[in-house]
mmCIF file of C-alpha atoms in Angstrom:
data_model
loop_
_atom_site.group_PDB
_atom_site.id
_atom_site.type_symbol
_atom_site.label_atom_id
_atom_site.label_comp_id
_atom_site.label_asym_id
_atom_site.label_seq_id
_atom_site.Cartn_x
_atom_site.Cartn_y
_atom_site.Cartn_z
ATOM 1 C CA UNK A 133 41.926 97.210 51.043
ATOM 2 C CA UNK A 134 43.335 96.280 54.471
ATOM 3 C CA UNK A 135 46.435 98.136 55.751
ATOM 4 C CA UNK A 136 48.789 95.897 57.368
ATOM 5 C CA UNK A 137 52.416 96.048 59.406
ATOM 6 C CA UNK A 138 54.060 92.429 59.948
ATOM 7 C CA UNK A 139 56.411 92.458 63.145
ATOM 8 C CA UNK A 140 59.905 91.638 62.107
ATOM 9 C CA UNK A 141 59.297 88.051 63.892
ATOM 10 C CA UNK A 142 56.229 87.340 61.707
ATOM 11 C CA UNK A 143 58.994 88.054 58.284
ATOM 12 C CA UNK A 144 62.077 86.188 59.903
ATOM 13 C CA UNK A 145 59.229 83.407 59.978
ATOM 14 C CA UNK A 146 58.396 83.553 56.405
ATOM 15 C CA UNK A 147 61.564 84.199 54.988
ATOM 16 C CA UNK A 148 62.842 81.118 56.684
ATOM 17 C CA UNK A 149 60.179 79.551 55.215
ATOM 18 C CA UNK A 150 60.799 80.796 51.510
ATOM 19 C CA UNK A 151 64.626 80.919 51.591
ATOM 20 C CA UNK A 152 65.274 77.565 53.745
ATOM 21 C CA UNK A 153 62.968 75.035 54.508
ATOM 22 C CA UNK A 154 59.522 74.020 53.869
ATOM 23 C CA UNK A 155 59.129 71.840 56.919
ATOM 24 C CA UNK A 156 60.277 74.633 59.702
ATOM 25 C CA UNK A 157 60.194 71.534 62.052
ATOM 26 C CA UNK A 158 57.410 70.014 64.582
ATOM 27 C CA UNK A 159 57.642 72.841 67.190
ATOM 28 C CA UNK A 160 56.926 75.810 64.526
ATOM 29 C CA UNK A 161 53.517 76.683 63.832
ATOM 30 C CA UNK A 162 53.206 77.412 59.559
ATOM 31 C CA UNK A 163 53.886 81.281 58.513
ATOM 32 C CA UNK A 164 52.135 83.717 57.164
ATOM 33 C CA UNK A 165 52.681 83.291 53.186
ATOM 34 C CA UNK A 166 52.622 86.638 52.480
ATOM 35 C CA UNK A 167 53.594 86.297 48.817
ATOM 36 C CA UNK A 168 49.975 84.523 48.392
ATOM 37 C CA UNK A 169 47.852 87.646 49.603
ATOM 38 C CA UNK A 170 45.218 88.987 46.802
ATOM 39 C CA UNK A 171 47.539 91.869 45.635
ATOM 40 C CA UNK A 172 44.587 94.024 45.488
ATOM 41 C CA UNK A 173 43.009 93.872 48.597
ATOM 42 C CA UNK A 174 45.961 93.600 50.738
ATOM 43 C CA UNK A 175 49.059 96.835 51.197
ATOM 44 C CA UNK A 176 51.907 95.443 53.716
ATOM 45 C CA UNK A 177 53.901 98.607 55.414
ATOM 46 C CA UNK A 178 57.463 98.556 55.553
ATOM 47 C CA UNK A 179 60.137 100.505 56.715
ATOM 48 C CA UNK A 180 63.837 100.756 56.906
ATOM 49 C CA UNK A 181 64.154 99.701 60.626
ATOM 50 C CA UNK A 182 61.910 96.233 59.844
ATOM 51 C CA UNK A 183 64.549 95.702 57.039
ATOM 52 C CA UNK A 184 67.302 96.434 59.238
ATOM 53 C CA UNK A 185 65.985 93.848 62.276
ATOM 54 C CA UNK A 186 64.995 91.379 59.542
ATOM 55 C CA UNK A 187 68.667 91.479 57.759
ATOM 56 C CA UNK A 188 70.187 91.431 61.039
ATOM 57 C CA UNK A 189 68.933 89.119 62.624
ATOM 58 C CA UNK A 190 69.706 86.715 59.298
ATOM 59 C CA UNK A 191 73.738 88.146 59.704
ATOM 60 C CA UNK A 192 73.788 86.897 63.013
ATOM 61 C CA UNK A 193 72.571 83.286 62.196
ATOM 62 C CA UNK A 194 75.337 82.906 59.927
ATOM 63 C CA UNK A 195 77.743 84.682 61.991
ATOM 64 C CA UNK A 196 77.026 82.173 64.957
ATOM 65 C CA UNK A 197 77.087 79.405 62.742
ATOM 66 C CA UNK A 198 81.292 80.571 62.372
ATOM 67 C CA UNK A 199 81.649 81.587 66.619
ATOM 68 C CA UNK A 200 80.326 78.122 67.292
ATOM 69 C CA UNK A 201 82.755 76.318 64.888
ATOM 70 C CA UNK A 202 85.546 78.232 66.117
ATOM 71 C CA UNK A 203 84.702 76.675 69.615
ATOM 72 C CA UNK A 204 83.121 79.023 71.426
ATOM 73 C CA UNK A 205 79.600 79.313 72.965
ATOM 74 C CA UNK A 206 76.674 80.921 72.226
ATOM 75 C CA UNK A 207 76.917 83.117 75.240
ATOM 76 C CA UNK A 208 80.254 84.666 74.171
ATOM 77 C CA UNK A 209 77.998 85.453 70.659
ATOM 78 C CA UNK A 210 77.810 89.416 71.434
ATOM 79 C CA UNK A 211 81.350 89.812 72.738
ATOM 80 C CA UNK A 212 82.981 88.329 70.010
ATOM 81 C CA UNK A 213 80.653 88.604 66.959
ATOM 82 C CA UNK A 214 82.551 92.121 66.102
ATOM 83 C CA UNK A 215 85.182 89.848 64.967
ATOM 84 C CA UNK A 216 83.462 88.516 61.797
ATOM 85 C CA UNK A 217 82.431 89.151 58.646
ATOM 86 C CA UNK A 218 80.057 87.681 56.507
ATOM 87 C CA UNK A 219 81.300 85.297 53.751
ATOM 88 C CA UNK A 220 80.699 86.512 50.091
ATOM 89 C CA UNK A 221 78.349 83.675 49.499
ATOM 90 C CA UNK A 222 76.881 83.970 52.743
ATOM 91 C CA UNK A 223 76.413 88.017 52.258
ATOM 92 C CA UNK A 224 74.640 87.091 48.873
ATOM 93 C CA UNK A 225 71.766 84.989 50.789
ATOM 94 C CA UNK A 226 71.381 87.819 53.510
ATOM 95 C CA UNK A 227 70.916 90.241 50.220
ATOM 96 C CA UNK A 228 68.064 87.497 48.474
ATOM 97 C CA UNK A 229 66.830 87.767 52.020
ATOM 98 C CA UNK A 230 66.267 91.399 51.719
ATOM 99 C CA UNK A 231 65.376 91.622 47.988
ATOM 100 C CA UNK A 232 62.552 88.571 48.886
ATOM 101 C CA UNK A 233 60.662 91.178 51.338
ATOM 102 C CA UNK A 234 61.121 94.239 49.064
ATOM 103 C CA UNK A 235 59.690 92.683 46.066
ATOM 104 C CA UNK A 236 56.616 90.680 47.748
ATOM 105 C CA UNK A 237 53.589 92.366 45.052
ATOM 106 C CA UNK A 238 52.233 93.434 48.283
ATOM 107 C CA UNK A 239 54.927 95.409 49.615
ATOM 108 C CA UNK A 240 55.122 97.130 46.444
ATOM 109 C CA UNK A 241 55.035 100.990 46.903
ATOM 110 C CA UNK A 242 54.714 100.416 50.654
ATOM 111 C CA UNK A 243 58.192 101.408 51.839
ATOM 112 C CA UNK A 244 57.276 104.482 54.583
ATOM 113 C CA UNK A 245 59.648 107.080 54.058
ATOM 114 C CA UNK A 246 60.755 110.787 55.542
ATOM 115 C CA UNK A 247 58.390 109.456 58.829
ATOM 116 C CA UNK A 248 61.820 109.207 60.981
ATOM 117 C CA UNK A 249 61.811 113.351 62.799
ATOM 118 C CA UNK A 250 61.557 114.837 66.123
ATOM 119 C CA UNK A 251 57.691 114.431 66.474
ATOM 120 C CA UNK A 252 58.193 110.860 65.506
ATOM 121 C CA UNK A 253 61.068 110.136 68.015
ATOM 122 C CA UNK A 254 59.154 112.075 71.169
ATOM 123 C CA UNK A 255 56.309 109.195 70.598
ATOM 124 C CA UNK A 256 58.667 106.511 70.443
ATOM 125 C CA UNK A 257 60.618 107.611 73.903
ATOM 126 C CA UNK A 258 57.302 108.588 75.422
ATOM 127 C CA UNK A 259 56.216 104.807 74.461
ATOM 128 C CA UNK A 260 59.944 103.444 75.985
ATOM 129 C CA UNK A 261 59.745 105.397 78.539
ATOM 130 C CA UNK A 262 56.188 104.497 80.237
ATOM 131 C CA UNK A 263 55.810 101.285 79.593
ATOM 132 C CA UNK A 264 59.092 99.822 78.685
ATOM 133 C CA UNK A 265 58.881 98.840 75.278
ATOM 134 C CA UNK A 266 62.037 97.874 73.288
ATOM 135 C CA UNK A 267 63.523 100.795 70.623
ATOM 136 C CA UNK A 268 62.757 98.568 67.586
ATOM 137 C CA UNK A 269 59.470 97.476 68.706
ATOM 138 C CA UNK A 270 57.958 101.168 69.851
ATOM 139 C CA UNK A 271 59.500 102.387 66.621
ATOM 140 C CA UNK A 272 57.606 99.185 64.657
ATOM 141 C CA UNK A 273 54.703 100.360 66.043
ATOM 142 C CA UNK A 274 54.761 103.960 65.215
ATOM 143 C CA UNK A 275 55.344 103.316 61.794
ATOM 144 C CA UNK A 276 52.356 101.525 61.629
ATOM 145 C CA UNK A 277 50.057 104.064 63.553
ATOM 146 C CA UNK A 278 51.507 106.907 60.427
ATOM 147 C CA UNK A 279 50.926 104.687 57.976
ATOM 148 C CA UNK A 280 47.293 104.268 58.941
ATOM 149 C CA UNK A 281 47.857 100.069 59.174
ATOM 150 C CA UNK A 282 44.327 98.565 60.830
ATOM 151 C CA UNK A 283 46.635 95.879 61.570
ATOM 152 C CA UNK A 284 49.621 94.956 63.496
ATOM 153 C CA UNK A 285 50.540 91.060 63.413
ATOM 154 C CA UNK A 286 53.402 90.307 66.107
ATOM 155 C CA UNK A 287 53.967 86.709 67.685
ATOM 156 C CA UNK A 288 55.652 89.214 71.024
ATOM 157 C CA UNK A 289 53.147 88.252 73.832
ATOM 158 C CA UNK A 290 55.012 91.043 75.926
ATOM 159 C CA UNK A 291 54.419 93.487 73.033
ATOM 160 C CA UNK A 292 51.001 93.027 73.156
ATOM 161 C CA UNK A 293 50.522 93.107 76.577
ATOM 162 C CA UNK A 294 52.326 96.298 76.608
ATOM 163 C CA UNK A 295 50.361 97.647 73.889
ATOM 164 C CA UNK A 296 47.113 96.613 75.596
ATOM 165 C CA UNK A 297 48.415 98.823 78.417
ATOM 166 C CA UNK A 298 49.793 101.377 76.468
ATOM 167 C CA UNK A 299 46.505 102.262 73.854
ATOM 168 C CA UNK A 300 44.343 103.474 76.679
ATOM 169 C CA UNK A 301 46.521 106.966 77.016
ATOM 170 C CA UNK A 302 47.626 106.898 72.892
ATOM 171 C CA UNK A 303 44.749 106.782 70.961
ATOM 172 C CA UNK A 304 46.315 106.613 67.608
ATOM 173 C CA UNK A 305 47.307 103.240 68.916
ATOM 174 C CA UNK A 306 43.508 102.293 69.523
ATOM 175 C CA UNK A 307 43.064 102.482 65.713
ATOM 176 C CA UNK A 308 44.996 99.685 64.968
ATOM 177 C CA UNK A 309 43.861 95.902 65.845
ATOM 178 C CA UNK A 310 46.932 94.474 67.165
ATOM 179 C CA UNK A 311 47.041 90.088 66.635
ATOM 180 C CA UNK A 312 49.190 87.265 66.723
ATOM 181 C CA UNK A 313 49.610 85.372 63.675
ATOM 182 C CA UNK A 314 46.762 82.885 63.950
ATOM 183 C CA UNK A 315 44.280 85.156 64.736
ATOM 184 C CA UNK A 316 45.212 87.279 62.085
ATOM 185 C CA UNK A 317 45.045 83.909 59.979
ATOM 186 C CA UNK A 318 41.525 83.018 60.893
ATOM 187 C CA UNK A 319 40.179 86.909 60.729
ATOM 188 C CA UNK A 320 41.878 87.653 57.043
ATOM 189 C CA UNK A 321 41.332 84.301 55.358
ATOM 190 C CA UNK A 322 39.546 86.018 52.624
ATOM 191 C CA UNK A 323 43.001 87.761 51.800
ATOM 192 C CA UNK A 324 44.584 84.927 50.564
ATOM 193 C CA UNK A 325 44.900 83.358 46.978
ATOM 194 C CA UNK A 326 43.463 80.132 46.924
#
């Protein structure tokens, strides 16, 4: 049974994938079809942060989608995104969007819960503070050091770098192999329903 924690970039990827398009287009390398690991040999970690960067970043697609086609640019996106809502229809694909990672067979059971206290949060600014990780990813990566993942799949070069850096004072981050997704594709092939 391998352990595993999928950066919210490597799920954006494959619910893209499963919700939108086959063909991502020429520049995107193929995701990581989680839905078609061996249930039994593979547990995927999630938590209610991943959910809430995966979700989000979803809301602001279509929200920009609205900005744009009322004329203005994708640099005014964070000042005037407040402004909007989500259309009902729109809301209801954000929602499948959600529902598809939650129900993946190997997510099931896997949600990491009560992890979120003081202990947790001192590691997470210790981790921000040296070496200048972002919130989401330092908390990402904590989750997956409690929940005893071997694995951490991110496509964040400067994450990795960082976490390179970073492993040789916290050793609970030395337990974890840390990969981009075609590495972890060529290690873990055996994981995979053929």
């Amino acid at each position: 049974m391998v352990q595993i924690f999928f950066d919210a970039n490597v799920w954006i990827d494959y619910c893209w994938r499963k919700q939108f398009s086959k063909n991502r287009g020429k520049k995107k390398k193929p995701a990581i079809l989680i839905h078609k690991f061996k249930a039994r040999k593979t547990k995927v970690t999630i938590t209610l942060p991943l959910l809430y960067e995966i979700s989000s970043h979803f809301k602001d697609y279509f929200i920009l989608e609205d900005v744009i086609a009322d004329g203005f640019s994708m640099f005014e996106f964070s000042r005037v995104k407040r402004d909007y809502q989500l259309k009902k229809g729109v809301r209801k694909k954000v929602d499948e969007i959600y529902n598809l990672v939650v129900s993946t067979p190997c997510v099931k059971d896997q949600m990491l819960l009560d992890w979120l206290n003081e202990k947790t949060f001192e590691k997470v600014f210790k981790l921000t503070g040296r070496y200048d990780f972002e919130f989401l990813d330092c908390l990402h990566v904590i989750a997956a050091s409690i929940a005893n993942c071997e694995v951490f799949v991110t496509k964040d070069e400067a994450l990795l770098t960082k976490i390179k850096f970073a492993s040789k004072r916290f050793r609970s981050l030395q337990k974890i192999e840390f990969m981009k997704p075609p590495e972890f594709r060529n290690k873990f092939e055996d994981l995979f329903k053929k």
